[in-house]
XYZ file of C-alpha atoms in Angstrom:
451
model
C -33.754 41.736 53.432
C -33.319 38.275 54.910
C -30.431 39.490 57.085
C -32.490 42.443 58.410
C -35.451 40.192 59.182
C -33.196 37.717 60.955
C -31.576 40.516 63.045
C -35.019 41.942 63.972
C -36.276 38.561 65.170
C -33.097 38.063 67.232
C -33.555 41.534 68.836
C -37.218 40.787 69.677
C -36.257 37.475 71.290
C -33.459 39.107 73.327
C -35.803 41.932 74.394
C -38.462 39.459 75.571
C -35.758 37.497 77.403
C -34.538 40.676 79.154
C -38.092 41.609 80.177
C -38.653 38.145 81.602
C -35.350 38.291 83.503
C -36.310 41.722 84.875
C -39.647 40.402 86.107
C -37.919 37.399 87.658
C -35.439 39.659 89.448
C -38.314 41.886 90.719
C -40.155 39.004 92.417
C -37.074 36.896 93.259
C -36.954 37.999 96.977
C -40.705 37.557 97.578
C -41.173 34.061 98.943
C -44.964 34.304 98.715
C -44.546 34.410 94.906
C -42.582 31.138 94.803
C -44.682 29.552 92.059
C -44.461 32.728 89.948
C -40.685 32.527 90.269
C -40.725 28.937 88.975
C -42.967 29.913 86.072
C -40.781 32.886 85.077
C -37.601 30.770 85.421
C -39.136 28.149 83.135
C -40.034 30.863 80.625
C -36.438 32.148 80.742
C -35.071 28.666 80.045
C -37.516 28.198 77.166
C -36.606 31.596 75.695
C -32.869 30.882 75.938
C -33.328 27.499 74.274
C -35.492 29.062 71.545
C -32.905 31.789 70.974
C -30.113 29.203 70.665
C -32.245 27.036 68.332
C -33.164 30.031 66.225
C -29.566 31.254 65.926
C -28.070 27.767 65.205
C -30.785 26.774 62.745
C -28.635 27.834 59.751
C -25.677 25.730 60.971
C -27.940 22.700 61.452
C -29.452 23.044 58.013
C -26.018 23.560 56.433
C -24.626 20.510 58.279
C -27.614 18.498 57.045
C -26.902 19.633 53.475
C -23.200 18.744 53.681
C -23.923 15.305 55.154
C -26.462 14.648 52.405
C -23.810 15.517 49.795
C -21.116 13.525 51.632
C -23.169 10.307 51.668
C -25.040 10.992 48.397
C -28.349 10.906 50.273
C -30.562 13.133 48.158
C -33.833 11.915 49.683
C -33.620 14.675 52.310
C -35.928 17.637 51.737
C -35.966 21.194 53.048
C -39.448 21.882 51.769
C -42.490 22.225 54.033
C -40.558 23.288 57.128
C -41.956 26.416 58.834
C -39.119 28.453 60.269
C -40.293 31.847 59.267
C -39.715 33.944 56.181
C -36.155 34.749 57.232
C -35.055 31.214 56.376
C -37.244 30.681 53.328
C -34.656 31.891 50.780
C -31.926 29.855 52.507
C -34.086 26.714 52.366
C -34.914 27.363 48.713
C -31.179 27.668 47.930
C -30.492 24.390 49.766
C -33.267 22.694 47.806
C -31.728 23.915 44.526
C -28.308 22.619 45.581
C -29.749 19.217 46.479
C -31.605 19.029 43.163
C -28.439 19.994 41.249
C -26.375 17.315 43.006
C -29.165 14.796 42.461
C -29.152 15.587 38.726
C -25.355 15.278 38.541
C -25.515 11.965 40.440
C -28.175 10.600 38.089
C -26.173 11.681 35.026
C -23.022 10.168 36.491
C -24.808 6.880 37.181
C -26.254 6.873 33.656
C -22.825 7.530 32.146
C -21.311 4.776 34.283
C -23.963 2.278 33.174
C -23.551 3.377 29.560
C -19.777 2.917 29.817
C -20.233 -0.464 31.510
C -22.484 -1.644 28.661
C -19.826 -0.583 26.139
C -17.007 -2.215 28.124
C -19.009 -5.438 28.480
C -19.687 -5.589 24.747
C -16.224 -4.847 23.343
C -14.325 -7.848 22.043
C -11.363 -7.090 24.320
C -10.904 -8.376 27.869
C -10.466 -5.570 30.406
C -9.411 -5.901 34.060
C -8.812 -2.923 36.356
C -6.930 -3.662 39.593
C -6.648 -1.204 42.478
C -3.517 -1.283 44.628
C -2.610 -4.728 43.228
C -5.258 -6.479 45.304
C -8.818 -5.265 44.605
C -10.466 -5.879 41.219
C -12.474 -2.762 40.360
C -13.627 -3.891 36.906
C -13.705 -7.094 34.894
C -15.833 -7.211 31.751
C -17.650 -10.199 30.256
C -15.030 -10.799 27.568
C -12.324 -11.127 30.230
C -14.481 -13.602 32.166
C -15.126 -15.647 29.020
C -11.483 -15.710 27.871
C -10.200 -16.739 31.308
C -13.147 -19.041 32.035
C -13.802 -17.482 35.463
C -16.547 -15.600 37.270
C -16.142 -12.133 38.745
C -13.578 -12.303 41.569
C -13.425 -9.365 43.949
C -9.726 -9.654 44.747
C -6.545 -10.262 42.767
C -5.616 -13.217 44.978
C -8.834 -14.951 43.927
C -7.955 -14.479 40.256
C -4.449 -15.808 40.969
C -6.043 -19.011 42.236
C -8.550 -19.240 39.370
C -6.061 -18.421 36.580
C -2.499 -18.820 37.932
C -0.763 -18.782 34.523
C -2.399 -15.541 33.392
C -1.728 -13.886 36.765
C 1.920 -14.933 36.700
C 2.436 -13.602 33.170
C 0.808 -10.294 34.129
C 2.970 -9.902 37.244
C 6.116 -10.230 35.116
C 5.043 -7.513 32.635
C 6.400 -3.968 32.814
C 4.335 -0.819 32.458
C 3.064 -0.203 28.905
C 4.411 -3.580 27.766
C 2.755 -5.793 25.165
C 3.158 -9.532 25.372
C 1.933 -12.627 23.569
C 0.755 -15.266 26.045
C -0.319 -18.834 25.338
C -3.039 -19.901 27.769
C -4.661 -23.260 28.308
C -8.271 -22.580 29.352
C -10.462 -25.632 29.941
C -8.504 -27.682 27.409
C -8.421 -24.960 24.725
C -5.161 -23.269 23.769
C -5.525 -19.516 23.375
C -3.044 -17.038 21.930
C -3.563 -13.949 24.082
C -2.191 -10.525 23.163
C -1.955 -8.613 26.473
C -1.130 -5.005 27.296
C -0.583 -3.501 30.758
C -0.914 0.151 31.777
C -0.130 1.299 35.305
C -1.239 4.714 36.560
C -2.003 6.666 39.722
C -5.405 8.281 40.370
C -6.262 10.102 43.620
C -3.226 8.579 45.362
C -4.295 5.044 44.410
C -2.265 2.849 42.055
C -4.236 1.141 39.299
C -3.239 -1.532 36.811
C -5.292 -1.797 33.622
C -4.948 -5.087 31.710
C -6.380 -5.352 28.196
C -6.130 -8.607 26.269
C -7.743 -10.506 23.427
C -7.549 -13.870 21.755
C -5.716 -13.515 18.439
C -5.294 -17.224 17.722
C -7.262 -17.107 14.454
C -5.352 -14.030 13.258
C -2.028 -15.655 14.142
C -2.994 -18.873 12.356
C -3.920 -16.888 9.239
C -0.662 -14.922 9.382
C 1.297 -18.155 9.913
C -0.313 -19.691 6.831
C 0.501 -16.602 4.783
C 4.066 -16.587 6.146
C 4.518 -20.275 5.298
C 3.234 -19.732 1.753
C 5.562 -16.771 1.307
C 8.515 -18.696 2.755
C 7.811 -21.723 0.577
C 7.688 -19.499 -2.516
C 11.014 -17.885 -1.571
C 12.710 -21.182 -0.743
C 11.350 -22.819 -3.896
C 12.536 -19.899 -6.027
C 16.052 -19.890 -4.541
C 16.452 -23.667 -4.600
C 15.122 -23.960 -8.147
C 17.503 -21.196 -9.275
C 20.413 -23.262 -7.933
C 19.219 -26.778 -8.740
C 18.092 -26.130 -12.335
C 21.564 -25.274 -13.729
C 23.087 -28.057 -11.639
C 20.653 -30.569 -13.182
C 21.200 -29.183 -16.685
C 24.993 -29.292 -16.398
C 24.872 -32.806 -14.963
C 22.836 -34.008 -17.957
C 25.268 -32.274 -20.307
C 28.276 -34.020 -18.717
C 26.517 -37.368 -18.907
C 25.922 -36.820 -22.632
C 29.620 -35.996 -23.077
C 30.576 -39.273 -21.425
C 28.183 -41.408 -23.558
C 28.670 -42.308 -27.218
C 25.468 -44.230 -27.706
C 22.729 -46.160 -25.973
C 24.144 -47.754 -22.821
C 27.683 -47.170 -24.098
C 30.216 -45.015 -22.290
C 33.284 -43.371 -23.733
C 36.676 -44.646 -22.674
C 39.362 -42.347 -21.323
C 41.045 -42.224 -24.706
C 37.811 -41.201 -26.421
C 37.355 -38.086 -24.239
C 38.776 -35.051 -25.995
C 40.534 -32.086 -24.401
C 37.562 -29.927 -25.362
C 35.201 -32.300 -23.530
C 37.453 -32.247 -20.477
C 37.455 -28.463 -20.494
C 33.648 -28.432 -20.734
C 33.379 -30.991 -17.902
C 35.797 -28.974 -15.761
C 33.796 -25.783 -16.418
C 30.540 -27.604 -15.569
C 31.957 -28.961 -12.314
C 33.176 -25.481 -11.295
C 29.740 -24.058 -12.039
C 28.075 -26.831 -10.046
C 30.452 -26.104 -7.158
C 29.639 -22.365 -7.223
C 25.897 -22.968 -7.325
C 26.185 -25.571 -4.548
C 28.151 -23.117 -2.403
C 25.560 -20.427 -3.154
C 22.810 -22.762 -2.009
C 24.764 -23.561 1.162
C 25.210 -19.836 1.849
C 21.492 -19.312 1.343
C 20.664 -22.080 3.838
C 23.235 -20.670 6.280
C 21.685 -17.182 5.971
C 18.255 -18.649 6.662
C 19.609 -20.421 9.737
C 21.047 -17.117 11.020
C 17.677 -15.466 10.528
C 15.870 -18.090 12.590
C 18.445 -18.313 15.385
C 18.869 -14.922 16.985
C 20.726 -15.728 20.192
C 19.535 -14.859 23.673
C 20.410 -11.339 24.773
C 23.431 -10.576 26.913
C 22.316 -7.133 28.115
C 24.482 -4.408 29.598
C 23.991 -0.714 30.418
C 25.327 1.243 27.454
C 25.638 4.992 26.892
C 24.021 5.804 23.524
C 26.402 8.642 22.673
C 29.478 6.547 23.446
C 28.021 3.695 21.355
C 27.520 5.909 18.286
C 30.890 7.608 18.658
C 32.557 4.181 18.630
C 30.512 3.189 15.572
C 31.629 6.378 13.825
C 35.304 5.554 14.510
C 34.753 2.032 13.203
C 32.947 2.991 9.989
C 34.672 6.289 9.037
C 37.717 4.763 7.265
C 35.480 2.681 4.985
C 33.151 5.639 4.324
C 36.020 8.012 3.601
C 37.115 5.730 0.745
C 33.737 6.486 -0.848
C 33.988 10.221 0.047
C 30.949 9.871 2.327
C 30.613 12.306 5.244
C 29.481 10.810 8.563
C 27.848 13.356 10.888
C 26.890 12.942 14.557
C 24.007 14.948 16.064
C 24.017 13.576 19.605
C 22.042 16.156 21.560
C 20.101 13.728 23.779
C 22.091 11.602 26.207
C 20.560 8.408 27.557
C 21.474 4.901 28.608
C 20.195 1.706 27.026
C 19.941 -1.802 28.423
C 21.022 -3.755 25.334
C 23.080 -6.588 23.933
C 25.772 -4.276 22.620
C 27.201 -6.653 20.024
C 23.797 -7.230 18.434
C 22.879 -3.525 18.341
C 26.303 -2.767 16.831
C 25.486 -5.354 14.177
C 22.208 -3.542 13.449
C 24.000 -0.184 13.130
C 26.680 -1.675 10.850
C 23.927 -3.134 8.622
C 22.127 0.221 8.399
C 25.278 2.265 7.745
C 26.438 -0.253 5.128
C 23.048 -0.124 3.390
C 23.194 3.681 3.466
C 26.670 3.566 1.886
C 25.326 1.505 -1.045
C 22.383 3.909 -1.428
C 24.821 6.863 -1.804
C 26.821 5.581 -4.783
C 25.298 8.012 -7.299
C 24.681 10.924 -4.905
C 26.508 14.231 -4.909
C 27.838 15.284 -1.493
C 26.883 11.942 0.099
C 26.152 12.145 3.794
C 25.091 9.805 6.616
C 23.793 11.283 9.866
C 23.444 9.569 13.251
C 21.080 11.161 15.783
C 19.804 10.495 19.310
C 16.628 11.972 20.770
C 13.564 11.317 22.929
C 10.114 10.842 21.402
C 7.195 10.576 23.855
C 7.931 7.389 25.847
C 10.702 6.247 23.497
C 14.446 6.608 23.086
C 15.410 6.847 19.416
C 18.609 6.352 17.432
C 18.201 7.571 13.839
C 20.350 6.640 10.840
C 19.681 8.962 7.881
C 21.213 9.240 4.417
C 20.617 11.626 1.501
C 20.768 8.901 -1.109
C 18.383 7.516 -3.720
C 15.702 6.598 -1.180
C 13.337 3.630 -1.335
C 10.467 3.292 -3.782
C 7.026 3.432 -2.178
C 6.107 0.055 -3.668
C 9.109 -1.563 -1.943
C 9.162 0.181 1.435
C 6.665 -2.290 2.953
C 8.736 -5.263 1.780
C 12.267 -4.379 2.857
C 11.949 -6.205 6.209
C 10.680 -9.404 4.549
C 13.313 -12.177 4.685
C 15.333 -12.578 1.456
C 13.831 -9.466 -0.146
C 16.542 -7.075 -1.309
C 16.658 -3.891 -3.373
C 20.296 -4.681 -4.297
C 21.198 -7.066 -7.089
C 23.705 -8.973 -4.982
C 21.845 -8.542 -1.666
C 20.842 -11.539 0.428
C 17.763 -9.872 1.961
C 18.883 -10.998 5.414
C 20.359 -7.839 6.995
C 17.207 -5.770 7.610
C 15.123 -8.801 8.582
C 17.755 -9.858 11.096
C 18.072 -6.263 12.383
C 14.327 -5.998 12.962
C 14.343 -9.323 14.831
C 17.163 -8.061 17.048
C 15.179 -4.896 17.866
C 12.070 -6.969 18.613
C 14.181 -9.070 20.979
C 14.976 -5.816 22.804
C 11.213 -5.089 23.009
C 11.754 -2.224 20.615
C 11.294 -1.770 16.885
C 13.079 -0.846 13.667
C 11.087 1.459 11.369
C 11.776 3.402 8.199
C 10.687 6.579 6.413
C 11.759 7.299 2.857
C 10.824 8.912 -0.428
C 12.284 8.226 -3.839
C 15.387 10.431 -4.406
C 14.891 12.032 -0.966
C 17.035 9.691 1.126
C 15.967 7.280 3.861
C 15.790 7.337 7.655
C 15.873 4.226 9.815
C 14.777 4.489 13.462
C 15.966 2.208 16.283
C 13.140 2.665 18.793
C 13.665 1.643 22.412
C 10.789 1.782 24.909
C 11.334 3.337 28.347
């Protein structure tokens, strides 16, 4: 209907224009009608302009609509304009579009403000950086932790908090790091995490961080108490028999108050007892020295000497190394190396971790029929994984959370150092060592390396 009305109005305007041109042509040669010629020519020009305006009205209105959307200017209105019924439905449609965009814009603004309130009230500092130079977002917690205002550019933040900026610049994507900051005389323990992503062809860096000083202090206190209990237990176990045997030998060498036996008064039986006591003291002293040496190893993991290592080649070499020892126990060692990848590792340390895990698995298989150890490689999300699995006795649920604690061991003669040291080595590689196990269902240890 609108199209027919529009076409009819165009035809009427063209018809009137043709009639006017015909009249102008009829009187064009008559000089005495000069003023009539001027009037008709003016009417022709007006009709042409009106025809052009009428035909291009839709384009102008559409351009106005698109510009309003482009610049989010929803104050423009198409109501109240008299252009005839042929454009009324078009104007109504434009008005509906403007109202819809206005509603979406208001909802978007409300959601943004709602999100900003949440971000400002979380107890985690958040900084969003665009293209490594423009700060798009910095919440109140971040300002408070760093003791700064709201800089607009990354260079400004580098000047205001150079230590934090330097630590961030050295962090890889999806890396977590513990940073010690000195802010206005206060020392803060900051746990920071960096995520880098690309949105609409722009690179963004999202930094989240929080002060965990109080949590660390509490954990340190708990760790010290636990360590003191362990050290006290081990030392007392060694010192008590040493003290007891020393008192016994002193009694053997005394015959009364303040009187000591002479050489001739010491019997062969007493000498044998003294010799036995001295040997026992020596063994317990050596045991205590070994304990102290194990503790020193645990606290002194050396700096990494990294090299590019093929995971499959690494495990194949480990299999060749460990197979002779496992074959003596009739243990089958299987390799499922379907995923090939390279690792940047200190090879000697990772080999030590694998030897510890395979050795532990061997002990867990002593009473198992058809004992088997399996080494696997695979990818898991953003991680490269080496898995060491056995079908042995498994680990009790009550003990599985304790096996990485220093000096805790499920074996009678175990030192409790191997798994703790292995986990430290993996942490040094910015990875992790985890375990899954059920009683009598075997155990799986996972060497997890981040991309």
